[in-house]
PDB file of C-alpha atoms in Angstrom:
ATOM      1  CA  MET E   1       2.022  17.512   6.684  1.00 81.00           C
ATOM      2  CA  ALA E   2       0.367  14.236   5.595  1.00 91.00           C
ATOM      3  CA  SER E   3       0.883  11.012   7.559  1.00 96.00           C
ATOM      4  CA  GLY E   4       2.255   8.204   5.561  1.00 97.00           C
ATOM      5  CA  ILE E   5      -0.044   5.090   5.107  1.00 97.00           C
ATOM      6  CA  ALA E   6       0.107   1.707   3.563  1.00 98.00           C
ATOM      7  CA  ILE E   7      -2.567  -0.500   2.337  1.00 98.00           C
ATOM      8  CA  ILE E   8      -2.346  -4.151   3.337  1.00 98.00           C
ATOM      9  CA  GLY E   9      -4.251  -6.086   0.734  1.00 96.00           C
ATOM     10  CA  SER E  10      -5.184  -5.343  -2.887  1.00 95.00           C
ATOM     11  CA  GLY E  11      -8.804  -6.675  -3.261  1.00 93.00           C
ATOM     12  CA  ILE E  12     -11.827  -5.075  -4.608  1.00 94.00           C
ATOM     13  CA  PHE E  13     -12.633  -3.330  -1.206  1.00 95.00           C
ATOM     14  CA  ALA E  14      -9.165  -1.823  -1.153  1.00 96.00           C
ATOM     15  CA  LYS E  15      -9.559  -0.548  -4.714  1.00 95.00           C
ATOM     16  CA  GLU E  16     -13.182   0.725  -4.362  1.00 96.00           C
ATOM     17  CA  GLU E  17     -13.254   2.057  -0.825  1.00 96.00           C
ATOM     18  CA  HIS E  18     -10.007   2.301   0.922  1.00 97.00           C
ATOM     19  CA  LEU E  19      -7.862   3.795  -1.898  1.00 97.00           C
ATOM     20  CA  PRO E  20     -10.390   6.532  -2.847  1.00 97.00           C
ATOM     21  CA  ALA E  21     -10.670   7.510   0.835  1.00 97.00           C
ATOM     22  CA  ILE E  22      -6.937   7.763   1.452  1.00 96.00           C
ATOM     23  CA  GLN E  23      -6.743   9.928  -1.767  1.00 95.00           C
ATOM     24  CA  ALA E  24      -9.595  12.196  -0.649  1.00 97.00           C
ATOM     25  CA  THR E  25      -8.032  13.346   2.417  1.00 96.00           C
ATOM     26  CA  PRO E  26      -4.997  15.780   2.603  1.00 96.00           C
ATOM     27  CA  LEU E  27      -4.133  14.396   5.927  1.00 97.00           C
ATOM     28  CA  LEU E  28      -2.925  10.957   4.395  1.00 97.00           C
ATOM     29  CA  SER E  29      -0.491  10.129   1.977  1.00 97.00           C
ATOM     30  CA  LEU E  30      -0.283   6.676   0.425  1.00 97.00           C
ATOM     31  CA  LYS E  31       3.385   5.388   0.429  1.00 98.00           C
ATOM     32  CA  ALA E  32       3.093   1.679  -0.082  1.00 98.00           C
ATOM     33  CA  VAL E  33       0.811  -1.197  -1.006  1.00 97.00           C
ATOM     34  CA  TYR E  34       1.504  -4.860   0.222  1.00 97.00           C
ATOM     35  CA  SER E  35      -0.307  -7.857  -1.248  1.00 97.00           C
ATOM     36  CA  ARG E  36       0.660 -11.458  -1.095  1.00 95.00           C
ATOM     37  CA  SER E  37       1.497 -11.315  -4.894  1.00 96.00           C
ATOM     38  CA  LEU E  38       3.400  -8.458  -6.687  1.00 96.00           C
ATOM     39  CA  LYS E  39       0.906  -8.798  -9.624  1.00 95.00           C
ATOM     40  CA  SER E  40      -1.992  -7.752  -7.270  1.00 95.00           C
ATOM     41  CA  ALA E  41      -0.098  -4.987  -5.801  1.00 95.00           C
ATOM     42  CA  LYS E  42       0.677  -3.687  -9.144  1.00 95.00           C
ATOM     43  CA  THR E  43      -3.099  -4.012 -10.205  1.00 95.00           C
ATOM     44  CA  LEU E  44      -3.978  -1.669  -7.206  1.00 94.00           C
ATOM     45  CA  SER E  45      -1.361   0.896  -7.768  1.00 93.00           C
ATOM     46  CA  GLU E  46      -1.478   0.961 -11.670  1.00 91.00           C
ATOM     47  CA  ASN E  47      -2.550   4.592 -11.917  1.00 89.00           C
ATOM     48  CA  LEU E  48      -0.495   5.817  -8.901  1.00 92.00           C
ATOM     49  CA  SER E  49       2.970   7.177  -8.832  1.00 91.00           C
ATOM     50  CA  ASP E  50       5.718   7.072  -6.214  1.00 92.00           C
ATOM     51  CA  ILE E  51       4.066   4.051  -4.424  1.00 96.00           C
ATOM     52  CA  ASP E  52       6.314   1.364  -3.201  1.00 97.00           C
ATOM     53  CA  LEU E  53       5.109  -2.301  -3.629  1.00 97.00           C
ATOM     54  CA  TYR E  54       5.735  -5.014  -1.221  1.00 97.00           C
ATOM     55  CA  SER E  55       4.676  -8.728  -1.582  1.00 97.00           C
ATOM     56  CA  ASP E  56       5.603 -12.240  -0.502  1.00 94.00           C
ATOM     57  CA  ASP E  57       7.264 -12.828  -3.989  1.00 94.00           C
ATOM     58  CA  SER E  58       9.334  -9.638  -3.945  1.00 90.00           C
ATOM     59  CA  GLU E  59      12.922 -10.169  -2.836  1.00 86.00           C
ATOM     60  CA  GLY E  60      13.896  -7.319  -0.366  1.00 88.00           C
ATOM     61  CA  LYS E  61      10.147  -6.017  -0.304  1.00 95.00           C
ATOM     62  CA  THR E  62       8.317  -8.222   2.099  1.00 94.00           C
ATOM     63  CA  PHE E  63       5.750  -7.449   4.785  1.00 95.00           C
ATOM     64  CA  ASP E  64       8.447  -7.115   7.487  1.00 94.00           C
ATOM     65  CA  ASP E  65      10.308  -4.718   5.306  1.00 95.00           C
ATOM     66  CA  LEU E  66       7.229  -2.593   4.970  1.00 96.00           C
ATOM     67  CA  LEU E  67       6.808  -2.483   8.704  1.00 95.00           C
ATOM     68  CA  LYS E  68      10.342  -1.332   9.241  1.00 95.00           C
ATOM     69  CA  ARG E  69       9.626   1.914   7.381  1.00 96.00           C
ATOM     70  CA  ASP E  70       9.819   5.232   9.495  1.00 97.00           C
ATOM     71  CA  ASP E  71       7.758   7.308   7.023  1.00 97.00           C
ATOM     72  CA  ILE E  72       4.554   5.031   7.376  1.00 97.00           C
ATOM     73  CA  LYS E  73       2.619   5.875  10.523  1.00 96.00           C
ATOM     74  CA  GLY E  74      -0.344   3.662   9.927  1.00 96.00           C
ATOM     75  CA  VAL E  75      -1.728   0.816   7.732  1.00 96.00           C
ATOM     76  CA  VAL E  76      -5.208   0.075   6.315  1.00 97.00           C
ATOM     77  CA  ILE E  77      -5.881  -3.680   6.275  1.00 95.00           C
ATOM     78  CA  ALA E  78      -8.178  -4.558   3.359  1.00 84.00           C
TER      79      ALA E  78
END
């Protein structure tokens, strides 16, 4: 079973390096993306399905809320 992963940050390195690496391995399953703005999180996840988005400007979906999830076993800090 794949381990749930979250990406923290949504810049160019996350998009060009971290996201493809996570998608390339069956051992990982991207569950969530956090960015300071919801707009940035949406940009990174625009072609993905079933990804939860977290941001500083999302009510009830902040960084702290992301860290409380039981299904996320690790984070990639981009």
